[in-house]
Every structure is written in C-alpha cells, then in structure tokens.
Amino acid sequence: MRELAGRLRSVDPDAGAALQVIAHFDALVDARAGLEATVRAAAVLAGCPAGMADRARRLRIRVLPDGRRADGEPTGATVPVSSGREDAVVWLERSGDGTGTARMELDAILVERLATTVRIVLDRTWSDAPVADPASVELLVDAAVDESARALAARRLGLPVDGVFVVTVGIGAAPGHRRALTARLGELDVTIEPAGRRGAPHPRCSAAGPPVELRDLPTSYQQARLALRFTCAADEPGPAHVDAAALGGMLALAEGCDSPAAVAETALLDRVISAHPWALDTLTAVTAEASLRGAAAALHVHHSTVQGRVELLDRALGYPVATALGRTRLTVALALRRLRRNRW
Amino acid sequence: MTKVHPPFDPEVAAALVAVNGALPSSITPDLIGLLREMTDAGYTMGLDEIRRHVHAEELTVPGRAGDPDVALLVLRPTDRDPAVALPGLYFIHGGGMVAGNHRTGIDGVLEWMAAIPMVAVSVEYRLAPEHPHPAPVEDCYAGLAWLGEHAAGLGIDPDRMVIAGGSAGAGLAAATALAARDRGGPRVRGQLLMCPMIDDRALTPSSTELVGEGVWDSVSNATGWSSLLGPAAGGPDVSPYAAPARATDLSGLPSAFIEAGSVETFRDESVDYASRIWQAGGQAELHVWPGGCHGFDGVVPAAPMSREARAARVNWLRRVLAE
C-alpha cells in the first residue's frame, strides 16, 4: 500500500528540486517511457498543464497536472524540442504572476528536460525518414495538379496539409544520398521539407524556393529551379547554394539571358577568362568580397597581385571592375554567364 | 539461477528513483522507526483534515477477552440523512504489520465514500513487534465483531458490509474474514484485498524476486513477518489467522477483490489466494496490474493504470454493496 512507498507529486522549487527533475526524466528515458508518459511527468512535477506537438507527424499531447489527457492548444509560449526541429515543440502552461524567480528557473529546467526527452522518444519511436514516394513529391510541385490531389499526396508523405514548406532543388547528388521526401525530376533532385527543419546539405549545388503553403509549392519549385541556375557551374568558383528569396529581382535576369546584350556581355567575359587562367577566380572574388583586400584574402594572394590583375582586367574588359558601377556590371555579367551555362 | 521479474511500468520505474531515495526497498528491523515516521508524516491524514470531508468520530470498543480496548474511527458522509442506513466498510490500514494508525490510508477510503455513500470504520490495531501475533488480528476481529452488533446504531445496514485493507491491512482483512467465518462473526459481503500480505513462508517465486528494488522487497517482507511472528515465521506452526495463505479451507468466505502489481513480492500469493477461493467454490475478482510495484497507484496516482486500478475497486464495491 502507498504507506510503504512515496508518491510522485509536484516539486517545489527548493534545493534538490532540479536534481529530482533531471533524475526523473533520466529514469523515464531508461525505462523507455512513451510520449504521453513523458508529458504527464512534466505536468505532474510542474503542477500545471504540459504539452507537446509535432506538426509534421500530426502529434498533439496535452496533459493536466492530475495526469488526465486533455489535448488542446498551448496557452502560452512553446519551445522547440531541438534547434533543428522547429516544427516539434513542448510547453508548460504556468498561469499567474506570483511565480517567482525560483519557480521560473525550475520551470526552465522542466521544459528543457521535457524537450530533450520528447526528442529522444521521437527519435526512438517515429522514424524520421518517411517511406520514399517520389511520385507524390512530383505531384506536389506539379502546377497542373488540382488542390485535392496535392493534399492527398501530402498526406501520403506524412506532411501536414496546413504546413509551410520549402522546396530544395539540387544537382550532383549521389543516388544513395537522396532523401526520402525527394524525387528525381530530370537531372534535378527535388526535396520538400517542412519550413524550419534543417535539411542535409546538398552534395554539390542546390537552391531553395521561398517558404510557401501547400498550394504554392509549384511556384516555389519554379523559383528554386531558377535560383539553381545562379549557382556555380561545374569546376568553377561561385556559390554552391542559393536561396531564391535572397536573389529578389536578380531572378528576372534569367528571362533575358539569351538577349543580344547578354550574349555580347558573356562573350566579352569568356574572351578575358580564356586569355588568363586566374581571371574567373579573380572576377568572382572581386564581386563576392567587400574590398580588393578581401578579394586578395579569399584568393590567397598578395593585395598588390590583385591590384595588378584588376588593372589588367579593367583594360581587357573595357570598364573599371572595382568601381561601384563596374562591380554591378560585372556581377550581372557573371550571373548571365552562369544562367547561359546552367540550363536546367 | 539469476532472479528475473517483469519490467516495471516506465512511469512507475521513474517514480521509484525518488521513492527509493526516501525509503529504501529493503526495510530491515532497524528501519522500522523510519518506516513509522514516514507513514505518520506522509500517508496519515490528521483528524481535522478528515473532518473537512466527512463526519469523523473516535470510539473505543472492548478488545477480545482480556485485551485492551480498541480505537475505531467512524466516518460518515456529511450530506446524508442519518436515519437512512448506509453500507458499511470496515477498513484495516497497512504498514507492514509494524506501522500506521486508524487514519493511515484514509485518503483512499474518502475517495470510496465520495463515490459510494457509506459509513467507513477504521480500526487502530496494536502493532508488531511490540505486539506480536495474535494482537493485531484479534484487535481487528474485535472491532468487526463490535461493529456487527452495533451496525444499526452507527447508521450501517448490517447486510451490506465489506472488509477492506491494503498490504498488511489486506492480510489482516483476509484473516479477519477467516476468523469471522470460523467464529460465527459478522457476515460481510466482500473482502477488498489490495496487494495483500498473507504468506510468511516466502515459497512463491514473486516472494523472492525483488531484492533491493521496488517497494517492500523480500527483505522488507522478512522484517514484517519476523516482527509479527518472531522465530516462528516461515516455520510449521503459524496460524492461518496470522498468514491467511496457510488456510487450507477457503470455502464459505465473502466475495473477494484481490489485486497486486506484477512486480511485487505479493503477486503470486495474491493469484494463488484467488485461485484457491475459486477452487473452493467461492467468488473472487483478481487484478494483476502489469508493471505495477507494491502500492503503485499511490506512487504514481496520476498515471492511467493507477486511475484504472482505483476505478476497479470502486466498481467492485458498488456491485458488492448494491441493495
């Protein structure tokens, strides 16, 4: 009977409370407790409602301090279970103002242990990799597909239909490294992820579309594909990853990259680059860095060397590359050259 | 061979970290003082607190021939017409035969009273080792015998009475039921035995499964029984009124509710007692809660399994006490 044992009850913020909380959650992990038991421990120890939600897995658990389950929205702030998993959160619902510093400190420990334990349970019990279903990924980015078919595809992939997503397109990934929410469309690997979740870096070149809701995934995909053309071409210097949102109006250059002006500008650049083996690296560094001194550091050459190269390039191109106007023209010229080379 | 036991329920396992920090799994005779302190401090309500919920009155009734008087705590719902007789529940507290008083474990009794209007009577029996067998069981029987004769005066329907107890209290409840049968005492409808302490012999597998873990391990159990029985514990000459598992005839007993956790010293004794009641033509409801330690519903009161265990008791009481 209970008189022979103790009782799990709410902890007062006194000496030893933090240790008790930590030991309790450690013991839950050791005993392989589930999500509800973990959230219940937080609610009972805190003496106020506690909860967790994982949008991607459509999990929502909320427990009252007496241990009863009462699912619902958090009434206050939530905390991500880890920095890479903004879509999975935990919370305590502490009400009232007279909580005091000691209580707030203990609550912080409780929330941290709850987050850590929930993350461990999620990692153990819910496979992070959904079943590979490239056909559904293709449906999501296809502008010709109607909204209900897109919602169905999202459900098949385990994605929340009311979520916000980022489309990433990449090229040059080894087949074994493709992720589960990835489809190979032509030469490109298209990956859809809930916004806020940090994806694995793409092996060679990649670009991300703007974060969008389900119905705008085709638009985001198109912008990601455009942005990918701004990444470096094979064996050339330049950015390996580009965000469409960061390019802004630069994306419009793609439509003009076959105009006579663009062809002439690219031809001029190619002549100079073929004449001097160091020219492409130097021009790229001059546009990417804030100063010639910065460009020298990036190129691992002496400042005076860059100075000399720039004077030569000014004459070869016919405009001063280190002035404000010259740097802008050169940036556009390099972008046009990448757009004309990267045709996907 | 290495001893194995079922795994603790995860929530129970986590709570046991703090529980065993406060009171060790193995209670040796030198820790009886600590057990008494903790029982009085943590699991015994004060009279004033009890009176916030129900009418509470202390009575002193005669002990068995030549024994000292026995104190009874009589609890009555505040919102009931005293002229209408209610079911009666005779409660025997736990505490390993060595700890507690008639207010120990009353929170559970108040829960039952809140669900089922009834009069509860809790007995304060003398404790071992200062008062070895038969003092505890005779005090319990004397209280029940008095209650049988004075039920009407307490507003109790004498045809609707049950005995209830937990741990040592459940062992004493089973023994009191045996004594009432054998001595022609009050006829009660049921015996509610929560994780009962009924066997001093340590013969079953569960009785030696736990050493240094869980609640009330085999070491604690040996302490309890040797306090009650002295050197006779485990020997050939122990009365079934001390250790009801020793009774060879379990026929003619009131309907039994027997429960235990699957990870406790009393598991197999509990199952065996229920089986033998069935085999003797009696009625029993048996619950073995998976992963539960001794008294798990008190350890993790908020856990779903604890709620279900408490609800099962109330449901059984409701059925057994129905008009």
XYZ file of C-alpha atoms in Angstrom:
667
model
C 0.000 0.000 0.000
C 1.067 3.559 -0.512
C 2.156 3.986 3.103
C 5.151 1.832 2.290
C 6.227 3.953 -0.654
C 6.478 7.568 -1.651
C 4.384 9.448 -4.106
C 5.168 11.282 -7.299
C 3.906 14.802 -6.770
C 4.645 18.322 -7.918
C 8.057 19.622 -6.957
C 8.569 22.856 -5.064
C 11.445 24.992 -6.287
C 13.807 24.268 -3.436
C 17.269 22.792 -3.116
C 17.369 19.427 -4.839
C 14.291 20.071 -6.986
C 16.344 20.442 -10.170
C 18.224 17.231 -9.440
C 14.960 15.417 -8.786
C 13.520 16.629 -12.091
C 16.626 15.622 -14.013
C 16.804 12.205 -12.347
C 13.122 11.618 -13.053
C 13.391 12.327 -16.776
C 16.597 10.289 -16.997
C 14.711 7.396 -15.431
C 11.866 7.830 -17.935
C 14.372 7.580 -20.773
C 15.967 4.499 -19.215
C 12.557 2.873 -18.830
C 11.689 3.772 -22.436
C 8.589 5.722 -21.436
C 6.353 6.951 -24.253
C 5.361 10.483 -25.225
C 2.216 10.692 -23.105
C 4.025 9.388 -20.025
C 6.775 11.951 -20.642
C 4.364 14.854 -20.969
C 2.448 13.600 -17.917
C 5.645 13.591 -15.864
C 6.193 17.254 -16.742
C 2.592 18.175 -15.895
C 2.639 16.309 -12.574
C 6.061 17.598 -11.498
C 5.248 21.165 -12.558
C 1.731 21.149 -11.180
C 0.388 22.807 -14.323
C -0.697 21.615 -17.798
C 2.082 20.498 -20.136
C 2.091 19.524 -23.787
C 3.929 18.610 -26.945
C 3.093 18.973 -30.603
C 4.793 17.763 -33.740
C 3.210 19.274 -36.829
C 4.978 17.015 -39.284
C 3.792 13.867 -37.539
C 0.448 15.385 -36.572
C 1.037 14.556 -32.908
C -0.533 16.625 -30.158
C -0.487 15.642 -26.491
C -1.588 17.814 -23.601
C -1.863 16.578 -20.019
C -3.360 18.248 -16.938
C -1.484 18.309 -13.606
C -3.676 15.476 -12.277
C -2.424 13.323 -15.136
C -5.544 13.384 -17.285
C -5.113 13.837 -21.009
C -6.780 16.987 -22.363
C -5.462 17.703 -25.823
C -5.525 21.294 -26.968
C -3.533 24.304 -27.984
C -0.853 25.713 -25.695
C -1.968 28.833 -23.829
C 1.483 30.387 -23.852
C 4.946 30.143 -25.331
C 6.326 26.933 -26.800
C 9.898 25.680 -27.033
C 11.295 23.627 -29.951
C 12.420 20.129 -28.982
C 15.734 20.930 -30.627
C 17.195 23.757 -32.664
C 16.919 21.755 -35.871
C 13.279 20.832 -35.275
C 11.202 23.996 -35.086
C 8.065 22.084 -36.066
C 8.126 19.924 -32.901
C 7.539 21.860 -29.682
C 6.835 21.382 -25.972
C 5.341 23.686 -23.386
C 4.286 24.276 -19.789
C 1.157 26.330 -19.110
C 2.124 28.244 -15.969
C -0.502 30.817 -15.127
C -0.483 33.597 -12.574
C 2.028 36.322 -11.857
C 3.220 35.309 -8.378
C 5.501 32.616 -9.719
C 8.832 33.972 -8.568
C 12.361 33.564 -9.852
C 12.956 30.154 -8.281
C 9.795 28.768 -9.885
C 10.745 30.221 -13.260
C 14.206 28.682 -13.043
C 12.762 25.285 -12.164
C 10.212 25.626 -14.976
C 13.069 26.305 -17.396
C 14.755 23.075 -16.305
C 11.479 21.174 -16.558
C 10.827 22.443 -20.090
C 14.382 21.680 -21.148
C 14.164 18.110 -19.803
C 10.718 17.683 -21.362
C 12.054 18.864 -24.741
C 15.084 16.606 -24.579
C 13.085 13.566 -23.501
C 10.394 14.137 -26.146
C 13.125 14.408 -28.787
C 14.660 11.132 -27.609
C 11.265 9.401 -27.707
C 10.521 10.812 -31.173
C 13.902 9.665 -32.448
C 13.301 6.223 -30.995
C 9.675 5.665 -31.874
C 8.995 7.665 -35.023
C 11.234 7.068 -37.982
C 12.463 10.401 -39.239
C 12.510 9.104 -42.789
C 9.084 8.630 -44.365
C 8.740 5.911 -46.967
C 10.292 7.117 -50.206
C 7.489 8.147 -52.532
C 8.924 10.179 -55.432
C 5.633 10.130 -57.354
C 3.918 12.035 -54.538
C 6.756 14.570 -54.387
C 6.356 15.104 -58.142
C 2.608 15.699 -57.690
C 3.255 18.337 -55.050
C 5.367 20.512 -57.368
C 3.254 19.948 -60.486
C 1.283 23.120 -61.298
C -1.218 21.089 -63.341
C -2.346 19.056 -60.313
C -5.503 20.195 -58.518
C -5.539 21.046 -54.843
C -7.238 17.879 -53.568
C -4.733 15.626 -55.334
C -1.942 17.725 -53.867
C -3.409 17.387 -50.360
C -3.651 13.633 -50.859
C -0.006 13.472 -51.917
C 0.989 15.496 -48.844
C -0.859 13.081 -46.566
C 0.842 10.136 -48.209
C 4.191 11.743 -47.434
C 3.178 12.440 -43.828
C 3.276 16.207 -44.368
C 0.738 18.457 -42.613
C -1.717 19.876 -45.185
C -1.739 23.200 -43.316
C 2.036 23.427 -43.025
C 4.628 25.726 -44.563
C 7.233 24.088 -46.777
C 10.485 24.742 -48.537
C 11.360 23.180 -51.891
C 15.021 22.487 -52.454
C 16.393 21.512 -55.841
C 19.841 20.090 -56.179
C 22.131 18.649 -58.745
C 25.031 16.287 -58.490
C 23.780 14.190 -55.566
C 24.888 10.598 -55.443
C 21.743 8.417 -55.687
C 22.405 6.889 -52.245
C 22.346 10.298 -50.607
C 18.889 11.296 -51.746
C 16.395 11.925 -49.001
C 13.026 10.245 -48.569
C 10.990 13.321 -49.486
C 12.981 13.657 -52.684
C 12.082 12.948 -56.298
C 14.483 12.909 -59.243
C 12.960 15.133 -61.935
C 15.213 15.121 -64.982
C 18.693 15.832 -63.695
C 17.411 17.501 -60.533
C 16.687 16.171 -57.083
C 13.609 17.911 -55.715
C 13.155 17.796 -51.937
C 10.177 19.079 -49.951
C 10.605 19.776 -46.254
C 8.566 21.492 -43.556
C 9.938 25.020 -43.192
C 12.235 25.375 -40.217
C 13.642 21.894 -40.389
C 17.291 21.909 -41.275
C 17.890 19.606 -44.211
C 21.078 17.765 -45.006
C 23.434 19.860 -47.147
C 23.326 19.020 -50.809
C 26.498 17.461 -52.219
C 27.275 19.930 -54.994
C 24.801 22.635 -55.936
C 21.396 23.408 -54.555
C 18.818 26.155 -54.359
C 15.763 26.695 -52.185
C 12.465 28.289 -53.124
C 10.654 30.675 -50.778
C 8.682 29.098 -47.864
C 5.110 28.508 -49.069
C 1.884 26.716 -48.233
C 0.935 23.511 -49.980
C -0.918 25.118 -52.909
C 2.062 27.333 -53.818
C 4.608 24.532 -53.951
C 4.766 24.579 -57.811
C 5.648 28.308 -57.759
C 8.260 27.766 -55.093
C 9.663 24.872 -57.129
C 9.928 27.049 -60.259
C 11.749 29.764 -58.333
C 14.080 27.210 -56.771
C 14.924 25.892 -60.247
C 15.637 29.430 -61.443
C 17.774 30.104 -58.384
C 19.735 26.923 -59.038
C 20.936 28.416 -62.333
C 22.684 31.136 -60.280
C 24.883 28.589 -58.535
C 28.379 27.909 -59.783
C 28.828 25.780 -62.881
C 30.882 22.593 -62.596
C 34.512 23.208 -61.533
C 34.016 26.960 -61.408
C 34.002 29.356 -58.470
C 30.760 30.739 -57.065
C 28.007 29.946 -54.576
C 27.097 26.259 -54.051
C 23.728 27.131 -52.513
C 21.358 29.954 -53.398
C 18.043 31.000 -51.821
C 15.505 32.289 -54.352
C 14.232 34.762 -51.788
C 17.725 36.308 -51.468
C 18.045 36.866 -55.228
C 14.988 39.095 -55.496
C 14.891 40.943 -58.814
C 18.062 39.212 -59.989
C 15.806 36.261 -60.920
C 14.494 38.383 -63.816
C 17.922 38.101 -65.479
C 17.054 34.513 -66.386
C 14.464 35.699 -68.888
C 16.977 37.969 -70.627
C 19.993 35.709 -70.673
C 19.580 34.934 -74.411
C 19.103 38.568 -75.491
C 21.793 40.130 -77.767
C 23.139 42.253 -74.900
C 23.517 39.198 -72.699
C 25.182 37.194 -75.449
C 27.659 40.032 -76.144
C 28.422 40.580 -72.454
C 29.021 36.864 -71.858
C 31.229 36.606 -74.975
C 33.367 39.503 -73.713
C 33.732 37.791 -70.340
C 34.605 34.431 -71.918
C 37.341 36.019 -74.059
C 39.016 37.506 -70.990
C 38.612 34.325 -68.960
C 40.149 32.151 -71.692
C 43.090 34.561 -72.004
C 44.008 34.478 -68.278
C 43.668 31.294 -66.182
C 43.265 33.358 -62.994
C 40.639 35.711 -64.425
C 37.399 33.881 -63.441
C 38.541 33.312 -59.854
C 39.648 36.929 -59.551
C 36.473 38.412 -61.052
C 34.303 36.198 -58.836
C 36.232 37.234 -55.735
C 36.007 40.932 -56.659
C 32.212 40.745 -56.830
C 31.804 38.469 -53.808
C 34.074 40.388 -51.414
C 33.548 43.854 -49.981
C 37.000 45.136 -50.952
C 40.046 44.260 -53.054
C 41.868 43.467 -49.815
C 39.085 40.967 -49.024
C 39.338 39.536 -52.543
C 43.105 39.059 -52.065
C 42.469 37.179 -48.823
C 39.850 34.963 -50.472
C 42.213 34.206 -53.364
C 45.181 33.645 -51.033
C 47.344 36.097 -52.993
C 49.017 39.362 -52.054
C 46.975 42.535 -52.212
C 49.325 44.029 -54.815
C 48.818 40.957 -57.008
C 45.045 41.542 -57.057
C 45.698 45.230 -57.710
C 47.795 44.331 -60.729
C 45.242 41.801 -62.031
C 42.381 44.292 -61.688
C 44.275 46.899 -63.714
C 44.808 44.307 -66.448
C 41.144 43.184 -66.313
C 39.947 46.811 -66.492
C 41.786 47.190 -69.793
C 40.704 43.790 -71.172
C 37.003 44.274 -70.333
C 36.957 47.948 -71.166
C 35.399 49.061 -67.845
C 36.735 49.569 -64.306
C 35.634 46.464 -62.355
C 36.407 47.830 -58.878
C 34.144 50.882 -59.042
C 30.559 50.690 -57.791
C 29.104 50.713 -61.279
C 31.783 48.356 -62.600
C 31.163 45.822 -59.834
C 27.420 45.877 -60.543
C 28.005 45.333 -64.286
C 30.469 42.546 -63.522
C 28.042 40.886 -61.065
C 25.340 40.893 -63.736
C 27.814 39.625 -66.347
C 28.889 36.695 -64.160
C 25.241 35.905 -63.391
C 24.348 35.941 -67.116
C 27.295 33.662 -67.830
C 26.067 31.140 -65.180
C 22.499 31.385 -66.462
C 23.675 30.623 -70.004
C 25.740 27.653 -68.823
C 23.271 26.207 -66.306
C 20.355 25.141 -68.482
C 18.085 23.090 -66.245
C 19.873 -19.008 -11.264
C 19.511 -15.254 -11.631
C 16.216 -13.899 -10.376
C 14.113 -12.258 -13.047
C 10.935 -10.237 -12.718
C 8.632 -8.399 -15.114
C 9.782 -4.891 -16.034
C 8.385 -2.003 -14.053
C 5.941 0.226 -15.909
C 8.032 3.176 -17.202
C 6.201 5.751 -15.090
C 6.487 3.551 -12.011
C 10.186 2.988 -12.706
C 10.838 6.722 -12.942
C 8.938 7.483 -9.743
C 10.789 4.730 -7.881
C 14.004 6.763 -8.149
C 12.649 9.329 -5.693
C 10.586 6.804 -3.731
C 13.553 4.565 -3.002
C 15.617 7.629 -2.196
C 13.238 8.463 0.649
C 12.662 4.929 1.921
C 14.852 2.016 0.839
C 13.393 -1.054 -0.867
C 14.879 -3.237 1.845
C 13.429 -2.332 5.229
C 15.488 -4.112 7.847
C 14.355 -4.224 11.507
C 16.475 -1.162 12.309
C 14.461 0.855 9.761
C 11.060 0.175 11.378
C 11.382 3.508 13.186
C 11.939 5.323 9.884
C 9.004 3.493 8.287
C 6.765 4.596 11.173
C 7.926 8.203 10.863
C 7.339 8.276 7.126
C 3.954 6.597 7.443
C 2.814 9.095 10.064
C 4.235 12.066 8.186
C 3.239 11.270 4.648
C 0.346 8.866 4.482
C -1.732 9.562 7.547
C -4.286 12.367 7.456
C -4.949 14.449 10.541
C -8.398 14.306 12.132
C -9.056 17.961 11.274
C -8.258 17.333 7.637
C -10.526 14.264 7.592
C -13.328 16.334 9.104
C -13.166 18.720 6.173
C -14.602 15.868 4.094
C -16.763 13.741 6.398
C -18.117 13.421 9.938
C -15.406 11.692 11.950
C -15.851 10.256 15.424
C -13.435 8.217 17.532
C -14.882 5.327 19.534
C -13.265 2.944 21.952
C -14.624 -0.574 21.983
C -13.694 -3.591 24.080
C -10.849 -5.778 22.889
C -11.089 -9.531 22.834
C -11.363 -11.195 26.248
C -8.792 -9.543 28.474
C -7.180 -7.472 25.691
C -7.018 -3.683 25.870
C -9.737 -1.572 24.239
C -9.598 -0.957 20.513
C -9.959 2.505 18.939
C -12.264 2.834 15.947
C -12.554 5.875 13.687
C -16.090 6.142 12.335
C -16.534 8.199 9.167
C -19.959 9.257 7.911
C -20.913 11.343 4.879
C -21.974 14.844 5.915
C -24.771 15.143 3.400
C -26.824 12.050 4.266
C -29.950 11.542 6.361
C -28.641 9.677 9.457
C -31.943 7.818 9.678
C -31.252 6.022 6.401
C -28.873 3.090 6.827
C -25.854 3.073 4.522
C -23.462 0.325 3.526
C -20.583 -0.167 5.925
C -16.873 -0.550 5.123
C -14.517 -1.861 7.779
C -11.029 -0.601 6.966
C -7.743 -2.038 8.168
C -4.695 0.139 7.445
C -1.392 -1.084 6.036
C 2.173 -0.547 7.217
C 3.899 -3.921 7.137
C 2.296 -5.016 10.451
C 4.619 -2.533 12.176
C 3.457 0.994 11.244
C 0.410 3.234 10.904
C -2.784 4.029 12.787
C -6.501 4.239 12.056
C -6.027 7.395 9.989
C -3.352 5.867 7.742
C -4.523 5.416 4.156
C -7.812 7.195 4.871
C -7.464 9.311 1.714
C -8.329 6.174 -0.265
C -11.330 5.484 1.968
C -12.541 9.077 1.472
C -12.330 8.525 -2.281
C -14.596 5.479 -1.981
C -17.001 7.384 0.249
C -17.165 10.168 -2.309
C -18.155 7.625 -4.957
C -20.453 5.459 -2.830
C -22.307 6.896 0.146
C -21.333 4.658 3.065
C -20.108 4.613 6.627
C -16.449 3.662 6.992
C -14.940 2.371 10.211
C -11.152 2.249 10.504
C -9.532 0.176 13.224
C -6.381 1.002 15.177
C -4.809 -2.326 15.944
C -1.729 -2.925 18.079
C 1.490 -3.091 16.061
C 4.293 -5.635 15.900
C 6.972 -6.199 17.012
C 5.872 -4.717 20.381
C 2.591 -6.610 19.975
C 3.164 -9.796 18.002
C 0.518 -12.132 16.632
C -2.290 -12.550 17.617
C -2.606 -8.964 18.931
C -3.129 -7.233 15.535
C -5.660 -9.682 14.122
C -7.538 -10.023 17.388
C -7.903 -6.241 17.617
C -9.180 -6.207 14.022
C -11.622 -9.014 14.753
C -12.810 -7.396 17.992
C -13.558 -4.194 16.105
C -15.504 -6.059 13.417
C -17.403 -8.113 15.995
C -18.418 -4.962 17.860
C -19.412 -3.353 14.553
C -21.590 -6.365 13.707
C -23.508 -5.866 16.944
C -23.755 -2.075 16.734
C -24.206 -1.532 12.993
C -27.737 -0.148 13.272
C -26.656 2.401 15.872
C -23.987 3.690 13.504
C -26.429 4.013 10.622
C -24.997 0.961 8.872
C -27.067 -1.641 7.062
C -25.641 -4.848 8.635
C -26.467 -6.790 5.481
C -24.284 -4.547 3.345
C -20.845 -4.599 4.916
C -17.394 -5.218 3.451
C -13.909 -5.503 4.907
C -11.096 -3.663 3.125
C -7.393 -3.181 3.546
C -4.097 -2.712 1.808
C -0.829 -4.586 2.238
C -0.606 -5.740 5.880
C -4.115 -4.342 6.260
C -5.275 -6.620 3.440
C -3.598 -9.574 5.118
C -5.402 -8.705 8.364
C -8.661 -8.215 6.422
C -8.338 -11.701 4.915
C -7.537 -13.107 8.365
C -10.475 -11.253 9.922
C -12.751 -12.716 7.239
C -11.448 -16.214 8.054
C -11.999 -15.596 11.768
C -15.499 -14.246 11.200
C -16.343 -17.360 9.193
C -14.863 -19.734 11.774
C -16.250 -17.997 14.876
C -19.679 -17.173 13.526
C -18.884 -13.464 13.472
C -20.497 -10.787 11.348
C -21.356 -11.899 7.832
C -19.787 -9.429 5.451
C -20.476 -9.374 1.730
C -16.966 -8.796 0.496
C -13.292 -8.538 1.280
C -11.300 -5.936 -0.656
C -7.685 -7.053 -0.541
C -5.225 -4.584 -2.090
C -1.810 -6.201 -2.566
C -2.363 -8.431 0.468
C 0.410 -9.587 2.817
C -0.829 -13.114 3.514
C 2.120 -15.514 3.394
C 5.108 -15.644 5.756
C 6.754 -18.637 4.044
C 8.455 -16.925 1.086
C 7.792 -20.004 -1.057
C 6.367 -18.389 -4.190
C 8.648 -17.080 -6.961
C 7.435 -13.489 -6.514
C 8.216 -13.541 -2.802
C 11.941 -13.676 -3.540
C 12.081 -11.885 -6.915
C 12.756 -8.449 -5.520
C 15.882 -7.796 -3.524
C 16.906 -4.182 -3.101
C 14.487 -2.796 -5.673
C 10.844 -1.842 -5.940
C 8.655 -1.354 -2.890
C 8.556 -3.845 0.007
C 11.112 -6.315 -1.318
C 11.782 -9.777 0.121
C 13.995 -8.285 2.844
C 11.209 -5.939 3.983
C 8.761 -8.826 3.900
C 11.003 -10.915 6.141
C 11.221 -7.941 8.518
C 7.431 -7.624 8.636
C 6.771 -11.310 9.224
C 9.500 -11.800 11.807
C 8.173 -8.741 13.651
C 4.726 -10.334 13.743
C 5.726 -13.942 14.358
C 9.222 -13.871 15.822
C 11.236 -17.046 15.233
C 8.060 -18.913 14.260
C 7.959 -17.031 10.914
C 8.270 -19.424 7.997
C 8.094 -22.444 10.317
C 5.469 -25.174 10.608
C 3.368 -23.647 13.385
C 1.951 -20.415 12.002
C -1.778 -19.793 12.292
C -3.859 -19.008 9.189
C -5.189 -16.027 11.175
C -1.636 -14.661 11.011
C -0.884 -15.758 7.444
C -4.158 -16.475 5.613
C -2.321 -18.154 2.705
C -1.776 -21.028 5.140
C -5.516 -21.651 5.446
C -6.311 -24.991 3.802
C -10.056 -24.304 3.625
C -11.006 -21.161 1.715
C -14.667 -22.064 1.292
C -17.511 -20.035 2.721
C -15.633 -16.723 2.546
C -17.095 -13.398 1.431
C -16.661 -12.428 -2.204
C -13.066 -11.296 -2.695
C -11.478 -8.491 -4.675
C -7.764 -9.219 -4.903
C -5.210 -7.047 -6.652
C -1.447 -6.853 -6.967
C 1.176 -5.325 -9.199
C 3.017 -7.742 -11.461
C 6.334 -6.581 -9.973
C 5.749 -7.114 -6.307
C 6.550 -9.602 -3.598
C 2.838 -10.390 -3.057
C 1.957 -11.138 -6.711
C 1.959 -14.927 -6.654
C 0.403 -15.177 -3.174
C -2.419 -12.943 -4.408
C -3.022 -15.006 -7.541
C -2.877 -18.237 -5.574
C -5.324 -16.969 -2.958
C -7.829 -16.005 -5.671
C -7.389 -19.365 -7.412
C -7.964 -21.305 -4.239
C -11.088 -19.277 -3.402
C -12.470 -20.200 -6.847
C -11.463 -23.815 -6.383
C -13.289 -23.828 -3.046
C -16.461 -22.640 -4.738
C -16.109 -19.015 -3.718
C -16.129 -15.804 -5.724
C -13.116 -13.603 -6.458
C -12.187 -10.783 -8.783
C -8.466 -10.761 -9.472
C -6.426 -7.899 -10.911
C -2.706 -8.102 -11.621
C -1.572 -4.721 -12.917
C 1.310 -5.016 -15.392
C 4.488 -3.292 -14.296
C 2.951 -2.144 -11.040
C 5.060 -2.118 -7.881
C 3.572 -2.654 -4.418
C 1.080 0.192 -3.953
C 1.792 1.621 -7.408
C -1.445 3.603 -7.522
C -0.210 5.642 -4.598
C 3.242 6.068 -6.092
C 2.023 7.380 -9.457
C -1.549 8.453 -8.703
C -1.829 10.411 -11.965
C -0.899 7.505 -14.246
C -3.726 5.938 -16.284
C -3.099 2.484 -14.814
C -3.453 3.921 -11.296
C -6.769 5.529 -12.243
C -7.995 2.245 -13.647
C -6.902 0.364 -10.546
C -8.770 2.819 -8.295
C -11.817 2.706 -10.548
C -11.817 -1.117 -10.456
C -12.061 -1.033 -6.646
C -14.941 1.433 -6.678
C -16.764 -0.557 -9.370
C -16.418 -3.743 -7.358
C -17.564 -2.025 -4.151
C -20.593 -0.646 -5.983
C -21.563 -4.106 -7.237
C -20.948 -5.892 -3.956
C -22.731 -3.267 -1.855
C -25.744 -2.824 -4.134
C -29.130 -3.120 -2.428
